[in-house]
Amino acid sequence: MALIVQKYGGTSVGSVERIKAVADRVLKSRTGGNDIIAVVSAMAGETNRLFAIANQLCDAPDPRETDVLVATGEQVSAALLAIRLRAIGQPAISFLAHQLRIFTDSNHGRARIKSIDSESVLQALKQRNIVVVAGYHGVDAKGDVTTLGRGASDLTAVALAAALDADLCEIYTDVDGVYTADPNLCPNARKLDRISYDEMLELAGLGAKVLQHRSVEVAKRFNVPLMVRSSFSDIPGTWVGHEDQSMEDVLVAGVTLDQNQSKVTIVGVEDRPGVAAKIFGPIAAAGIVVDMIIQNVSADSRADMTFTVARADLKRALELVEVIARETGASGVRHEDQVAKVSVVGCGMRTHAGVAARMFEVLAKERINIEMIATSEIKVSVVVNNRYGELAVRALHDAFLGAGACGPPAGAS
Ligand code: ADP
Ligand code: ASP
Ligand code: MG
């Protein structure tokens, strides 16, 4: 007998037929006396629909009210699944975040979970209920509804699995598992049987939305055994866990595309100590995450400072940067919102050199210009014009992961 947390994404609960299928699957998982907690997302498209209505009423809808609005999608799915489970004779009870005391900070739209009180779940399980939880949201110290960021029903599931020390957390979605690239973008992508938390963290952070980034962070920190699989078939999915020797033998695990990026350049910044702090201090204080940064210094002691931010943050970043540019005597601000970040990720890069060089070669062959480059221990990312993002992913996937692709580069240590 095991405690299993299952999470069903938007497509998996996207219609009456799908909810019926999910209820059947939940029931099947109960075989052998397993305890099941089913975390659900809003029905496919619902969260976007709710955001769009708010945006028709106001350019910048109030964050507190927006959270009250968008959290309702998950509430609907949770109730519907519990209704169906009861209809087929299975005791079930749905819970919202305030009932489970999923406490968060007050950062509306991207709140962080502080604690979960497992008492009410345990009580409900003891009474042989299937516990259905509305994902994506929490409650702050004032009792206000908060949301945890887009895609964060994954996080609700993993955090519950961690809090309850579950034996397994299954993420049910519309693909068979984690692939070497988005299978909807790259027809040659292959499903991975296993992937390490670290690689999955990079993939998720770089655009592979199959798992929400922070959910992987929490899974790694609390050693939650994670399986990503399809709610449309019984095919075994992908295990996400700690790295082992065989994973290190893989040079590149995946290629990602993030099309939600934009690029800002402050032109002619004075090249002296303290200028970077003046520029990035106010941006950080506004809660805007800056990703890549490059600085080119020219002969006249002036520099161009270029950085990337999520496209959703571009407007606010530009407002701040225009002010900073004037204050620091820079000569101007430019921006480009049609950029994409393409990355290759793999633990093998720790021990094998040459991935970046090979990546640049492949892009050059496709005549794709690289605008920015960033590397870490297990990834190389480049910024390119968004027009070439998909082509870049396919070319890199073929080169590193396609049939007959290169292994570790020759002569690499
Ligand atoms: P859900 O609604 O179930 O949470 P998401 O749409 O958030 O599903 O995530 C699943 C989608 O992630 C897939 O349909 C696929 O297009 C996309 N995806 C991106 N990168 C990958 C990858 N490397 N492996 C699998 N799916 C990926
Ligand atoms: N419904 C939310 C979203 O669309 C959360 C989720 O699906 O995980 O972002
Ligand atoms: Mg998702």
Short mmCIF file of C-alpha atoms and ligand atoms in Angstrom, two decimals:
data_model
loop_
_atom_site.label_atom_id
_atom_site.label_comp_id
_atom_site.label_asym_id
_atom_site.label_seq_id
_atom_site.Cartn_x
_atom_site.Cartn_y
_atom_site.Cartn_z
CA MET A 1 0.00 0.00 0.00
CA ALA A 2 1.44 3.33 -1.07
CA LEU A 3 0.61 7.03 -0.95
CA ILE A 4 0.55 8.36 -4.50
CA VAL A 5 0.10 12.00 -5.51
CA GLN A 6 -1.13 12.36 -9.07
CA LYS A 7 -1.38 15.61 -11.00
CA TYR A 8 -3.64 15.98 -14.03
CA GLY A 9 -2.90 18.91 -16.36
CA GLY A 10 -5.31 21.07 -18.34
CA THR A 11 -5.68 18.84 -21.40
CA SER A 12 -6.10 15.78 -19.17
CA VAL A 13 -9.22 17.35 -17.58
CA GLY A 14 -10.18 19.41 -20.65
CA SER A 15 -13.66 17.93 -21.25
CA VAL A 16 -16.38 15.84 -19.61
CA GLU A 17 -15.01 12.77 -21.39
CA ARG A 18 -11.49 13.48 -20.15
CA ILE A 19 -12.68 13.97 -16.56
CA LYS A 20 -14.46 10.61 -16.76
CA ALA A 21 -11.24 9.01 -18.02
CA VAL A 22 -9.22 10.62 -15.21
CA ALA A 23 -11.72 9.35 -12.60
CA ASP A 24 -11.33 5.81 -14.03
CA ARG A 25 -7.55 6.09 -13.91
CA VAL A 26 -7.60 7.36 -10.32
CA LEU A 27 -9.81 4.47 -9.35
CA LYS A 28 -7.45 1.99 -11.04
CA SER A 29 -4.49 3.43 -9.13
CA ARG A 30 -6.34 2.69 -5.93
CA THR A 31 -6.00 -1.06 -6.57
CA GLY A 32 -4.21 -2.77 -3.70
CA GLY A 33 -5.38 -0.15 -1.23
CA ASN A 34 -3.18 2.74 -2.36
CA ASP A 35 -4.04 6.19 -1.01
CA ILE A 36 -4.51 8.67 -3.84
CA ILE A 37 -4.32 12.46 -3.85
CA ALA A 38 -5.30 13.89 -7.25
CA VAL A 39 -4.18 17.47 -7.91
CA VAL A 40 -5.93 19.07 -10.88
CA SER A 41 -5.29 22.03 -13.20
CA ALA A 42 -7.95 24.20 -14.76
CA MET A 43 -9.58 22.74 -17.89
CA ALA A 44 -7.44 23.40 -21.00
CA GLY A 45 -7.49 27.06 -22.03
CA GLU A 46 -9.47 28.20 -18.98
CA THR A 47 -6.68 30.09 -17.18
CA ASN A 48 -5.80 31.96 -20.40
CA ARG A 49 -9.48 32.76 -20.93
CA LEU A 50 -9.75 34.25 -17.43
CA PHE A 51 -6.58 36.34 -17.84
CA ALA A 52 -7.90 37.61 -21.18
CA ILE A 53 -11.19 38.78 -19.66
CA ALA A 54 -9.33 40.72 -16.95
CA ASN A 55 -7.10 42.28 -19.62
CA GLN A 56 -10.14 43.43 -21.56
CA LEU A 57 -11.25 45.38 -18.50
CA CYS A 58 -7.91 46.88 -17.57
CA ASP A 59 -4.37 47.18 -19.00
CA ALA A 60 -2.81 46.16 -15.68
CA PRO A 61 -5.44 44.28 -13.63
CA ASP A 62 -5.04 44.41 -9.87
CA PRO A 63 -2.82 41.45 -8.84
CA ARG A 64 -4.91 40.45 -5.82
CA GLU A 65 -8.15 40.39 -7.79
CA THR A 66 -6.46 38.64 -10.72
CA ASP A 67 -5.44 35.81 -8.40
CA VAL A 68 -8.99 35.53 -7.04
CA LEU A 69 -10.15 35.26 -10.66
CA VAL A 70 -7.64 32.85 -12.18
CA ALA A 71 -7.62 30.42 -9.23
CA THR A 72 -11.26 29.61 -9.99
CA GLY A 73 -10.30 27.40 -12.96
CA GLU A 74 -8.74 24.81 -10.66
CA GLN A 75 -11.68 25.01 -8.25
CA VAL A 76 -14.05 23.98 -11.07
CA SER A 77 -11.89 21.00 -12.11
CA ALA A 78 -11.48 19.76 -8.53
CA ALA A 79 -15.21 19.82 -7.88
CA LEU A 80 -15.97 18.12 -11.22
CA LEU A 81 -13.50 15.29 -10.59
CA ALA A 82 -14.83 14.71 -7.07
CA ILE A 83 -18.40 14.70 -8.44
CA ARG A 84 -17.45 12.08 -11.03
CA LEU A 85 -15.58 9.89 -8.53
CA ARG A 86 -18.60 9.90 -6.23
CA ALA A 87 -20.86 9.12 -9.17
CA ILE A 88 -18.90 5.93 -9.82
CA GLY A 89 -19.14 4.93 -6.19
CA GLN A 90 -15.80 6.12 -4.92
CA PRO A 91 -15.72 8.31 -1.76
CA ALA A 92 -13.95 11.51 -2.74
CA ILE A 93 -13.58 15.00 -1.35
CA SER A 94 -12.22 18.14 -2.98
CA PHE A 95 -10.10 20.74 -1.21
CA LEU A 96 -9.06 24.32 -1.96
CA ALA A 97 -5.79 25.75 -0.66
CA HIS A 98 -7.26 27.51 2.38
CA GLN A 99 -8.76 24.21 3.54
CA LEU A 100 -5.35 22.53 3.30
CA ARG A 101 -3.63 25.58 4.74
CA ILE A 102 -1.24 25.85 1.81
CA PHE A 103 0.33 29.05 3.11
CA THR A 104 2.33 31.30 0.79
CA ASP A 105 3.90 34.74 0.81
CA SER A 106 1.84 37.61 -0.66
CA ASN A 107 3.56 37.88 -4.05
CA HIS A 108 0.44 37.65 -6.18
CA GLY A 109 0.98 35.76 -9.42
CA ARG A 110 4.23 34.16 -8.28
CA ALA A 111 3.75 33.36 -4.59
CA ARG A 112 6.08 30.91 -2.86
CA ILE A 113 4.76 28.14 -0.63
CA LYS A 114 5.84 28.54 3.00
CA SER A 115 4.06 25.62 4.64
CA ILE A 116 1.38 22.99 4.19
CA ASP A 117 -0.65 21.56 7.02
CA SER A 118 -1.14 17.89 6.12
CA GLU A 119 -3.68 17.21 8.89
CA SER A 120 -6.90 17.59 6.87
CA VAL A 121 -5.56 15.48 3.98
CA LEU A 122 -4.48 12.70 6.33
CA GLN A 123 -7.86 12.81 8.04
CA ALA A 124 -9.69 12.53 4.70
CA LEU A 125 -7.43 9.67 3.54
CA LYS A 126 -8.01 7.84 6.81
CA GLN A 127 -11.72 7.91 6.01
CA ARG A 128 -10.83 6.13 2.73
CA ASN A 129 -11.51 9.15 0.55
CA ILE A 130 -9.73 10.01 -2.62
CA VAL A 131 -8.50 13.52 -1.97
CA VAL A 132 -8.89 15.91 -4.91
CA VAL A 133 -6.90 19.14 -4.65
CA ALA A 134 -7.31 22.30 -6.73
CA GLY A 135 -3.76 23.13 -7.84
CA TYR A 136 -1.99 26.39 -8.72
CA HIS A 137 -3.03 28.47 -5.71
CA GLY A 138 -2.39 29.08 -2.04
CA VAL A 139 -3.42 31.48 0.68
CA ASP A 140 -1.35 34.20 2.36
CA ALA A 141 -1.19 35.27 6.01
CA LYS A 142 -4.11 37.67 5.46
CA GLY A 143 -6.24 34.86 4.10
CA ASP A 144 -6.05 36.21 0.53
CA VAL A 145 -5.90 33.86 -2.46
CA THR A 146 -2.49 33.79 -4.16
CA THR A 147 -1.32 31.95 -7.28
CA LEU A 148 2.03 30.22 -7.59
CA GLY A 149 2.96 31.03 -11.22
CA ARG A 150 1.91 29.61 -14.59
CA GLY A 151 2.00 25.84 -14.75
CA ALA A 152 2.23 25.60 -10.97
CA SER A 153 -0.28 22.83 -10.38
CA ASP A 154 2.86 20.71 -10.81
CA LEU A 155 4.27 22.55 -7.81
CA THR A 156 1.12 21.97 -5.73
CA ALA A 157 1.45 18.23 -6.43
CA VAL A 158 5.18 18.00 -5.67
CA ALA A 159 4.88 20.15 -2.53
CA LEU A 160 2.05 17.95 -1.24
CA ALA A 161 4.08 14.82 -2.05
CA ALA A 162 7.02 16.30 -0.11
CA ALA A 163 4.88 17.40 2.86
CA LEU A 164 3.21 13.97 3.11
CA ASP A 165 6.35 11.98 2.31
CA ALA A 166 4.48 10.29 -0.57
CA ASP A 167 5.91 7.18 -2.20
CA LEU A 168 5.43 8.60 -5.70
CA CYS A 169 4.36 11.77 -7.50
CA GLU A 170 2.96 11.19 -11.00
CA ILE A 171 2.56 14.13 -13.38
CA TYR A 172 -0.07 13.18 -15.99
CA THR A 173 0.03 15.28 -19.13
CA ASP A 174 -0.63 15.22 -22.89
CA VAL A 175 2.75 13.73 -23.93
CA ASP A 176 4.27 10.35 -22.96
CA GLY A 177 7.04 11.82 -20.83
CA VAL A 178 10.03 14.13 -21.04
CA TYR A 179 11.44 14.18 -24.57
CA THR A 180 14.81 15.21 -25.95
CA ALA A 181 12.99 18.29 -27.34
CA ASP A 182 9.38 19.46 -27.42
CA PRO A 183 7.74 16.63 -29.45
CA ASN A 184 5.21 19.12 -30.83
CA LEU A 185 8.09 21.08 -32.35
CA CYS A 186 10.65 18.48 -33.19
CA PRO A 187 9.30 15.35 -34.92
CA ASN A 188 12.52 13.40 -34.23
CA ALA A 189 12.43 13.99 -30.47
CA ARG A 190 12.74 10.82 -28.36
CA LYS A 191 11.19 10.04 -25.02
CA LEU A 192 13.69 9.69 -22.18
CA ASP A 193 13.30 6.80 -19.74
CA ARG A 194 15.11 8.72 -17.02
CA ILE A 195 16.47 12.21 -16.49
CA SER A 196 18.32 13.75 -13.54
CA TYR A 197 16.77 16.47 -11.39
CA ASP A 198 19.58 18.83 -12.46
CA GLU A 199 19.00 18.32 -16.17
CA MET A 200 15.25 18.60 -15.70
CA LEU A 201 15.76 21.82 -13.72
CA GLU A 202 17.72 23.32 -16.60
CA LEU A 203 15.26 22.08 -19.25
CA ALA A 204 12.28 23.43 -17.28
CA GLY A 205 14.00 26.77 -16.63
CA LEU A 206 14.91 27.10 -20.30
CA GLY A 207 11.46 26.58 -21.78
CA ALA A 208 10.46 22.88 -21.56
CA LYS A 209 7.10 23.51 -19.93
CA VAL A 210 6.37 19.80 -19.44
CA LEU A 211 7.32 20.40 -15.78
CA GLN A 212 7.13 23.71 -13.94
CA HIS A 213 10.58 24.86 -12.88
CA ARG A 214 10.00 25.29 -9.15
CA SER A 215 8.27 21.93 -8.90
CA VAL A 216 11.54 20.30 -9.98
CA GLU A 217 13.46 22.35 -7.41
CA VAL A 218 11.16 21.13 -4.64
CA ALA A 219 11.27 17.52 -5.92
CA LYS A 220 15.07 17.59 -5.82
CA ARG A 221 15.29 19.21 -2.38
CA PHE A 222 12.88 16.72 -0.81
CA ASN A 223 13.86 13.66 -2.90
CA VAL A 224 10.35 13.26 -4.31
CA PRO A 225 10.28 10.35 -6.79
CA LEU A 226 8.75 11.94 -9.87
CA MET A 227 7.29 10.31 -12.98
CA VAL A 228 6.01 12.29 -15.98
CA ARG A 229 3.55 10.30 -18.11
CA SER A 230 0.52 10.52 -20.36
CA SER A 231 -3.07 10.48 -19.12
CA PHE A 232 -4.05 9.30 -22.61
CA SER A 233 -2.18 5.97 -22.58
CA ASP A 234 -0.60 3.40 -20.25
CA ILE A 235 2.89 3.79 -21.71
CA PRO A 236 5.50 4.14 -18.93
CA GLY A 237 6.74 7.71 -18.71
CA THR A 238 9.99 9.38 -17.66
CA TRP A 239 11.53 9.04 -14.21
CA VAL A 240 13.03 12.22 -12.78
CA GLY A 241 15.53 11.51 -10.03
CA HIS A 242 19.08 11.79 -8.77
CA GLU A 243 21.90 11.52 -11.26
CA ASP A 244 23.63 8.17 -11.64
CA GLN A 245 26.68 7.04 -13.57
CA SER A 246 24.75 6.03 -16.71
CA MET A 247 23.20 9.51 -16.94
CA GLU A 248 26.67 11.07 -16.94
CA ASP A 249 27.49 9.07 -20.06
CA VAL A 250 24.85 11.05 -21.94
CA LEU A 251 26.42 14.15 -23.44
CA VAL A 252 23.25 16.09 -24.25
CA ALA A 253 19.87 15.19 -22.71
CA GLY A 254 17.73 17.77 -24.45
CA VAL A 255 17.30 20.92 -26.53
CA THR A 256 14.88 23.69 -25.51
CA LEU A 257 13.27 26.77 -26.99
CA ASP A 258 12.06 29.75 -24.97
CA GLN A 259 10.11 32.19 -27.14
CA ASN A 260 9.07 34.44 -24.30
CA GLN A 261 12.26 36.47 -24.23
CA SER A 262 13.09 40.06 -25.09
CA LYS A 263 16.35 41.99 -25.26
CA VAL A 264 17.18 45.48 -23.96
CA THR A 265 20.34 47.45 -24.75
CA ILE A 266 21.48 50.60 -22.96
CA VAL A 267 23.78 52.34 -25.39
CA GLY A 268 26.82 54.43 -24.40
CA VAL A 269 26.91 53.72 -20.67
CA GLU A 270 29.87 55.21 -18.79
CA ASP A 271 32.48 52.50 -18.14
CA ARG A 272 33.16 53.02 -14.43
CA PRO A 273 32.58 51.16 -11.14
CA GLY A 274 29.02 51.20 -9.83
CA VAL A 275 27.18 51.73 -13.13
CA ALA A 276 26.01 48.11 -13.43
CA ALA A 277 24.69 48.22 -9.87
CA LYS A 278 22.79 51.45 -10.70
CA ILE A 279 21.20 49.79 -13.71
CA PHE A 280 20.29 46.40 -12.30
CA GLY A 281 19.43 47.46 -8.70
CA PRO A 282 16.05 49.06 -9.55
CA ILE A 283 15.22 46.27 -12.01
CA ALA A 284 15.79 43.64 -9.30
CA ALA A 285 13.85 45.72 -6.78
CA ALA A 286 10.88 45.66 -9.17
CA GLY A 287 10.99 41.84 -9.06
CA ILE A 288 12.04 41.57 -12.73
CA VAL A 289 14.30 38.60 -13.42
CA VAL A 290 17.21 39.45 -15.70
CA ASP A 291 18.65 36.46 -17.48
CA MET A 292 21.66 36.98 -19.75
CA ILE A 293 23.82 40.10 -19.53
CA ILE A 294 26.62 41.19 -21.84
CA GLN A 295 28.69 44.34 -21.86
CA ASN A 296 30.78 45.57 -24.80
CA VAL A 297 33.28 48.29 -23.97
CA SER A 298 34.40 50.51 -26.82
CA ALA A 299 37.57 52.60 -27.16
CA ASP A 300 35.97 55.81 -25.82
CA SER A 301 35.37 54.30 -22.33
CA ARG A 302 31.67 53.91 -23.09
CA ALA A 303 29.91 50.55 -22.97
CA ASP A 304 26.76 49.00 -24.40
CA MET A 305 24.95 46.91 -21.81
CA THR A 306 22.55 44.28 -23.20
CA PHE A 307 20.34 42.00 -21.14
CA THR A 308 17.31 39.75 -21.57
CA VAL A 309 14.05 39.72 -19.60
CA ALA A 310 10.81 37.77 -20.06
CA ARG A 311 8.64 39.46 -22.70
CA ALA A 312 5.90 39.95 -20.10
CA ASP A 313 8.30 42.14 -18.09
CA LEU A 314 9.61 44.16 -21.06
CA LYS A 315 7.28 47.15 -20.68
CA ARG A 316 8.08 47.62 -16.98
CA ALA A 317 11.81 47.04 -17.55
CA LEU A 318 11.88 49.68 -20.31
CA GLU A 319 10.12 52.24 -18.10
CA LEU A 320 12.79 51.75 -15.43
CA VAL A 321 15.70 51.63 -17.87
CA GLU A 322 14.70 54.88 -19.61
CA VAL A 323 14.94 56.66 -16.27
CA ILE A 324 18.24 54.99 -15.35
CA ALA A 325 19.70 55.79 -18.79
CA ARG A 326 18.94 59.49 -18.30
CA GLU A 327 20.37 59.48 -14.76
CA THR A 328 23.59 57.74 -15.78
CA GLY A 329 24.17 59.85 -18.90
CA ALA A 330 23.78 56.92 -21.31
CA SER A 331 23.07 57.87 -24.90
CA GLY A 332 19.95 55.75 -25.44
CA VAL A 333 17.91 52.57 -25.01
CA ARG A 334 17.06 50.00 -27.69
CA HIS A 335 14.95 46.90 -27.41
CA GLU A 336 13.97 43.87 -29.43
CA ASP A 337 10.99 41.76 -28.41
CA GLN A 338 11.24 39.06 -31.06
CA VAL A 339 14.12 37.02 -29.70
CA ALA A 340 14.27 33.37 -28.65
CA LYS A 341 16.60 31.49 -26.37
CA VAL A 342 17.75 28.08 -27.61
CA SER A 343 19.67 25.81 -25.24
CA VAL A 344 21.32 22.41 -25.13
CA VAL A 345 21.40 20.69 -21.74
CA GLY A 346 23.26 17.64 -20.47
CA CYS A 347 25.16 16.38 -17.42
CA GLY A 348 27.84 15.01 -19.76
CA MET A 349 29.03 18.57 -20.40
CA ARG A 350 30.63 18.48 -16.95
CA THR A 351 33.23 16.09 -18.26
CA HIS A 352 33.22 16.60 -22.03
CA ALA A 353 34.39 19.74 -23.79
CA GLY A 354 33.33 20.97 -27.21
CA VAL A 355 29.53 21.20 -26.99
CA ALA A 356 29.47 24.98 -27.37
CA ALA A 357 31.81 24.91 -30.37
CA ARG A 358 29.70 22.21 -32.06
CA MET A 359 26.54 24.19 -31.33
CA PHE A 360 27.97 27.33 -32.98
CA GLU A 361 29.03 25.27 -36.01
CA VAL A 362 25.52 23.83 -36.44
CA LEU A 363 23.91 27.28 -36.19
CA ALA A 364 26.45 28.75 -38.61
CA LYS A 365 25.62 26.04 -41.13
CA GLU A 366 21.96 27.08 -40.93
CA ARG A 367 23.07 30.74 -41.29
CA ILE A 368 21.50 31.63 -37.94
CA ASN A 369 23.12 34.63 -36.26
CA ILE A 370 23.90 34.27 -32.55
CA GLU A 371 23.07 37.46 -30.65
CA MET A 372 24.07 36.40 -27.10
CA ILE A 373 25.68 33.37 -25.47
CA ALA A 374 25.55 32.03 -21.89
CA THR A 375 26.95 28.83 -20.45
CA SER A 376 26.72 26.98 -17.16
CA GLU A 377 28.14 23.66 -16.03
CA ILE A 378 25.49 21.63 -17.86
CA LYS A 379 24.02 23.94 -20.51
CA VAL A 380 24.83 26.28 -23.37
CA SER A 381 22.21 28.89 -24.34
CA VAL A 382 22.13 31.28 -27.26
CA VAL A 383 19.77 34.12 -28.11
CA VAL A 384 18.70 34.25 -31.76
CA ASN A 385 16.03 36.04 -33.76
CA ASN A 386 12.71 34.39 -32.90
CA ARG A 387 12.12 33.71 -36.61
CA TYR A 388 14.90 31.10 -36.48
CA GLY A 389 14.11 29.61 -33.04
CA GLU A 390 12.33 26.47 -34.24
CA LEU A 391 14.81 25.84 -37.04
CA ALA A 392 17.65 26.16 -34.51
CA VAL A 393 16.03 23.59 -32.18
CA ARG A 394 15.54 21.07 -34.97
CA ALA A 395 19.07 21.51 -36.34
CA LEU A 396 20.64 21.21 -32.87
CA HIS A 397 18.48 18.23 -32.00
CA ASP A 398 19.52 16.43 -35.19
CA ALA A 399 23.18 17.21 -34.56
CA PHE A 400 23.31 16.15 -30.90
CA LEU A 401 20.44 13.70 -30.54
CA GLY A 402 19.30 12.61 -33.99
CA ALA A 403 19.98 9.22 -35.55
CA GLY A 404 23.73 8.93 -35.99
CA ALA A 405 24.37 12.10 -33.95
CA CYS A 406 27.78 12.70 -32.48
CA GLY A 407 28.71 11.17 -29.11
CA PRO A 408 31.17 12.98 -26.87
CA PRO A 409 33.33 15.14 -29.17
CA ALA A 410 36.47 13.43 -30.39
CA GLY A 411 39.49 14.07 -28.21
CA ALA A 412 37.37 15.47 -25.38
CA SER A 413 38.45 14.67 -21.87
P1 ADP B 1 -0.20 20.20 -18.69
O1 ADP B 1 -1.38 21.02 -19.09
O2 ADP B 1 -0.47 18.72 -18.62
O3 ADP B 1 0.49 20.72 -17.46
P2 ADP B 1 1.78 21.48 -20.36
O4 ADP B 1 1.21 22.07 -21.62
O5 ADP B 1 2.08 22.40 -19.25
O6 ADP B 1 0.82 20.30 -19.91
O7 ADP B 1 3.11 20.65 -20.69
C1 ADP B 1 3.10 19.65 -21.68
C2 ADP B 1 3.67 20.21 -22.98
O8 ADP B 1 5.05 20.51 -22.78
C3 ADP B 1 3.69 19.24 -24.14
O9 ADP B 1 2.47 19.24 -24.84
C4 ADP B 1 4.85 19.74 -24.99
O10 ADP B 1 4.43 20.51 -26.10
C5 ADP B 1 5.62 20.65 -24.05
N1 ADP B 1 7.06 20.33 -23.97
C6 ADP B 1 8.06 21.23 -24.11
N2 ADP B 1 9.24 20.64 -24.03
C7 ADP B 1 9.03 19.32 -23.80
C8 ADP B 1 9.87 18.19 -23.61
N3 ADP B 1 11.21 18.30 -23.61
N4 ADP B 1 9.29 16.99 -23.41
C9 ADP B 1 7.96 16.86 -23.39
N5 ADP B 1 7.10 17.89 -23.57
C10 ADP B 1 7.61 19.12 -23.78
N1 ASP B 2 -3.96 26.53 -14.76
C1 ASP B 2 -2.67 27.09 -14.45
C2 ASP B 2 -1.99 27.58 -15.72
O1 ASP B 2 -2.55 27.45 -16.79
C3 ASP B 2 -1.80 26.14 -13.66
C4 ASP B 2 -1.47 24.83 -14.37
O2 ASP B 2 -2.05 24.50 -15.39
O3 ASP B 2 -0.61 24.11 -13.84
O4 ASP B 2 -0.93 28.12 -15.67
MG MG B 3 1.89 22.22 -17.17
#
